[in-house]
Amino acid sequence: MAGAPGVTGRRVGLAVTLFLAGLACLATAGVLIARSDIGDSPSGTTPTAAAPTPSDPAQYARDLVSAANARRHDAGLARLTASSCARDAAKRRAEALVGTAPLTHAPLAPVTETCTASRTAAENLARAESDPVQVVDAWMGSAGHRQNILDPAFGSVGASCAKDGAAMLCSMVFLGS
């Protein structure tokens, strides 16, 4: 929001995509790195500093899972456990999407067939220059993404990220029985 009084930082696009019940939908939201226009932030908030540019894909993915688990904890839900199978699926998706626009989903049937004991799967995707907490905040502002994070039927998760220019492109795959 260049030129807006009391707002620092630069505006970037965050495309978050959701795959739920076989339907793909796309929601695009503006994200101010300084965090003044995400989710439930009160209008008129004056941010104090911009978030650092993401640099380590593995740490960014771990931080996404931590932020999602914090939201589950706040809702009284069990934390998602790490799944290497879900992480491998997320890694394949993130790497396949680097350099593409818009973000699109591949069918998740191969994930449920490959990841033993998983009958359901969902995916949240993001391409952002903001920090992982801001990405999860944006997901929580979207009904479908929020449902994936807070669905008690999902017990495990895997996330993977890849650099995509100045942004981090991430896939978070949820698994349930």
Short mmCIF file of C-alpha atoms in Angstrom, two decimals:
data_model
loop_
_atom_site.label_atom_id
_atom_site.label_comp_id
_atom_site.label_asym_id
_atom_site.label_seq_id
_atom_site.Cartn_x
_atom_site.Cartn_y
_atom_site.Cartn_z
CA MET A 1 0.00 0.00 0.00
CA ALA A 2 2.50 2.49 -1.17
CA GLY A 3 1.71 5.97 0.00
CA ALA A 4 -0.86 4.90 2.61
CA PRO A 5 -0.35 6.82 5.85
CA GLY A 6 0.93 4.73 8.74
CA VAL A 7 1.68 1.69 6.60
CA THR A 8 5.18 0.49 5.95
CA GLY A 9 6.41 -2.47 3.99
CA ARG A 10 5.57 -3.47 0.48
CA ARG A 11 2.52 -5.20 -0.88
CA VAL A 12 2.89 -8.61 -2.49
CA GLY A 13 0.38 -11.04 -3.88
CA LEU A 14 -0.37 -14.24 -2.03
CA ALA A 15 -2.16 -16.86 -4.03
CA VAL A 16 -3.56 -19.61 -1.91
CA THR A 17 -5.27 -22.51 -3.52
CA LEU A 18 -7.29 -25.25 -1.97
CA PHE A 19 -8.24 -28.73 -2.99
CA LEU A 20 -11.17 -30.04 -1.03
CA ALA A 21 -13.64 -32.77 -1.89
CA GLY A 22 -12.41 -32.92 -5.46
CA LEU A 23 -13.03 -29.22 -6.17
CA ALA A 24 -10.29 -26.73 -6.82
CA CYS A 25 -10.83 -23.11 -5.96
CA LEU A 26 -8.50 -20.13 -6.00
CA ALA A 27 -8.47 -17.22 -3.59
CA THR A 28 -6.07 -14.34 -4.06
CA ALA A 29 -5.48 -11.91 -1.24
CA GLY A 30 -3.17 -8.93 -0.91
CA VAL A 31 -0.61 -9.43 1.80
CA LEU A 32 1.27 -6.56 3.29
CA ILE A 33 4.55 -7.92 4.56
CA ALA A 34 4.27 -5.61 7.55
CA ARG A 35 1.05 -7.46 8.48
CA SER A 36 -1.54 -4.72 8.49
CA ASP A 37 -4.04 -6.19 6.04
CA ILE A 38 -4.18 -9.90 6.81
CA GLY A 39 -7.05 -11.84 8.31
CA ASP A 40 -8.61 -10.21 11.31
CA SER A 41 -6.13 -7.35 11.68
CA PRO A 42 -7.95 -4.23 12.81
CA SER A 43 -8.11 -1.46 10.26
CA GLY A 44 -5.74 1.38 10.96
CA THR A 45 -3.06 -0.91 12.40
CA THR A 46 0.35 0.64 12.11
CA PRO A 47 2.95 -2.04 11.54
CA THR A 48 6.38 -1.51 12.99
CA ALA A 49 8.64 -3.59 10.76
CA ALA A 50 8.53 -5.64 7.60
CA ALA A 51 8.97 -9.41 7.79
CA PRO A 52 12.27 -10.76 6.54
CA THR A 53 12.36 -12.27 3.07
CA PRO A 54 12.01 -16.06 3.33
CA SER A 55 15.27 -17.85 2.56
CA ASP A 56 15.32 -21.45 3.87
CA PRO A 57 12.59 -23.61 2.29
CA ALA A 58 12.90 -26.44 4.84
CA GLN A 59 12.64 -24.09 7.83
CA TYR A 60 9.78 -22.20 6.18
CA ALA A 61 7.85 -25.49 5.77
CA ARG A 62 8.48 -26.43 9.42
CA ASP A 63 7.25 -22.99 10.49
CA LEU A 64 4.07 -23.40 8.40
CA VAL A 65 3.30 -26.67 10.21
CA SER A 66 4.04 -25.06 13.59
CA ALA A 67 1.73 -22.13 12.81
CA ALA A 68 -1.05 -24.49 11.64
CA ASN A 69 -0.64 -26.58 14.80
CA ALA A 70 -0.85 -23.42 16.92
CA ARG A 71 -4.20 -22.64 15.30
CA ARG A 72 -5.38 -26.22 15.94
CA HIS A 73 -4.29 -25.90 19.58
CA ASP A 74 -6.21 -22.63 19.90
CA ALA A 75 -9.29 -24.47 18.62
CA GLY A 76 -8.84 -27.32 21.14
CA LEU A 77 -7.73 -29.83 18.50
CA ALA A 78 -4.89 -32.33 18.54
CA ARG A 79 -1.75 -31.27 16.74
CA LEU A 80 -1.02 -32.72 13.33
CA THR A 81 1.79 -35.26 13.35
CA ALA A 82 4.51 -35.28 10.74
CA SER A 83 4.09 -37.63 7.79
CA SER A 84 7.07 -38.26 5.54
CA CYS A 85 4.69 -39.56 2.86
CA ALA A 86 2.66 -36.32 2.96
CA ARG A 87 5.89 -34.29 2.99
CA ASP A 88 7.15 -36.17 -0.10
CA ALA A 89 3.85 -35.49 -1.90
CA ALA A 90 4.05 -31.82 -0.89
CA LYS A 91 7.64 -31.63 -2.14
CA ARG A 92 6.68 -33.01 -5.55
CA ARG A 93 3.82 -30.48 -5.82
CA ALA A 94 5.85 -27.48 -4.70
CA GLU A 95 8.70 -28.28 -7.08
CA ALA A 96 6.28 -28.90 -9.98
CA LEU A 97 4.61 -25.51 -9.45
CA VAL A 98 7.76 -23.35 -9.40
CA GLY A 99 7.51 -20.82 -12.20
CA THR A 100 3.83 -21.50 -12.94
CA ALA A 101 0.90 -19.20 -12.51
CA PRO A 102 -1.71 -19.61 -11.25
CA LEU A 103 -1.22 -22.31 -8.64
CA THR A 104 -3.16 -25.44 -9.56
CA HIS A 105 -3.75 -28.78 -7.89
CA ALA A 106 -2.99 -32.24 -9.11
CA PRO A 107 -5.38 -35.05 -8.15
CA LEU A 108 -4.83 -36.27 -4.60
CA ALA A 109 -5.91 -39.88 -5.25
CA PRO A 110 -2.27 -40.95 -5.78
CA VAL A 111 -1.44 -39.51 -2.34
CA THR A 112 -4.17 -41.52 -0.59
CA GLU A 113 -3.10 -44.63 -2.52
CA THR A 114 0.58 -44.17 -1.64
CA CYS A 115 0.31 -43.00 1.96
CA THR A 116 -0.82 -46.07 3.87
CA ALA A 117 -3.77 -45.72 6.24
CA SER A 118 -4.89 -42.50 4.55
CA ARG A 119 -8.34 -42.39 3.04
CA THR A 120 -8.62 -38.63 2.70
CA ALA A 121 -6.23 -35.88 1.71
CA ALA A 122 -6.36 -32.14 1.18
CA GLU A 123 -3.83 -29.55 0.14
CA ASN A 124 -3.20 -25.88 0.81
CA LEU A 125 -0.86 -24.04 -1.55
CA ALA A 126 0.81 -20.67 -1.18
CA ARG A 127 3.26 -18.45 -3.03
CA ALA A 128 4.35 -15.60 -0.80
CA GLU A 129 7.16 -13.30 0.27
CA SER A 130 5.66 -13.00 3.75
CA ASP A 131 6.46 -15.09 6.80
CA PRO A 132 4.80 -18.48 7.47
CA VAL A 133 2.54 -17.13 10.23
CA GLN A 134 1.12 -14.59 7.78
CA VAL A 135 0.49 -17.37 5.25
CA VAL A 136 -1.42 -19.40 7.85
CA ASP A 137 -3.29 -16.23 8.87
CA ALA A 138 -4.34 -15.78 5.22
CA TRP A 139 -5.40 -19.44 5.02
CA MET A 140 -7.45 -19.00 8.18
CA GLY A 141 -9.28 -16.15 6.45
CA SER A 142 -10.43 -18.52 3.69
CA ALA A 143 -13.20 -20.97 4.65
CA GLY A 144 -11.80 -23.93 2.71
CA HIS A 145 -8.20 -23.49 3.85
CA ARG A 146 -9.36 -22.98 7.41
CA GLN A 147 -11.40 -26.19 7.18
CA ASN A 148 -8.30 -28.12 6.11
CA ILE A 149 -6.26 -26.78 9.02
CA LEU A 150 -9.01 -27.29 11.62
CA ASP A 151 -10.57 -30.54 10.33
CA PRO A 152 -10.34 -33.06 13.19
CA ALA A 153 -10.40 -35.90 10.63
CA PHE A 154 -6.91 -34.90 9.51
CA GLY A 155 -4.26 -36.28 11.84
CA SER A 156 -1.05 -35.90 9.89
CA VAL A 157 0.57 -33.37 7.62
CA GLY A 158 3.56 -32.80 5.43
CA ALA A 159 4.76 -29.49 4.07
CA SER A 160 7.44 -28.59 1.60
CA CYS A 161 8.54 -25.31 0.06
CA ALA A 162 10.71 -24.23 -2.84
CA LYS A 163 12.12 -20.85 -3.82
CA ASP A 164 10.16 -19.29 -6.68
CA GLY A 165 11.94 -16.07 -7.54
CA ALA A 166 11.74 -13.83 -4.48
CA ALA A 167 8.80 -15.83 -3.13
CA MET A 168 8.43 -19.11 -1.32
CA LEU A 169 6.11 -21.61 -2.98
CA CYS A 170 4.67 -24.13 -0.53
CA SER A 171 2.39 -27.13 -0.48
CA MET A 172 0.89 -28.47 2.75
CA VAL A 173 -0.72 -31.91 2.41
CA PHE A 174 -3.16 -33.09 5.10
CA LEU A 175 -3.94 -36.78 5.60
CA GLY A 176 -6.83 -38.43 7.38
CA SER A 177 -8.21 -41.91 7.88
#
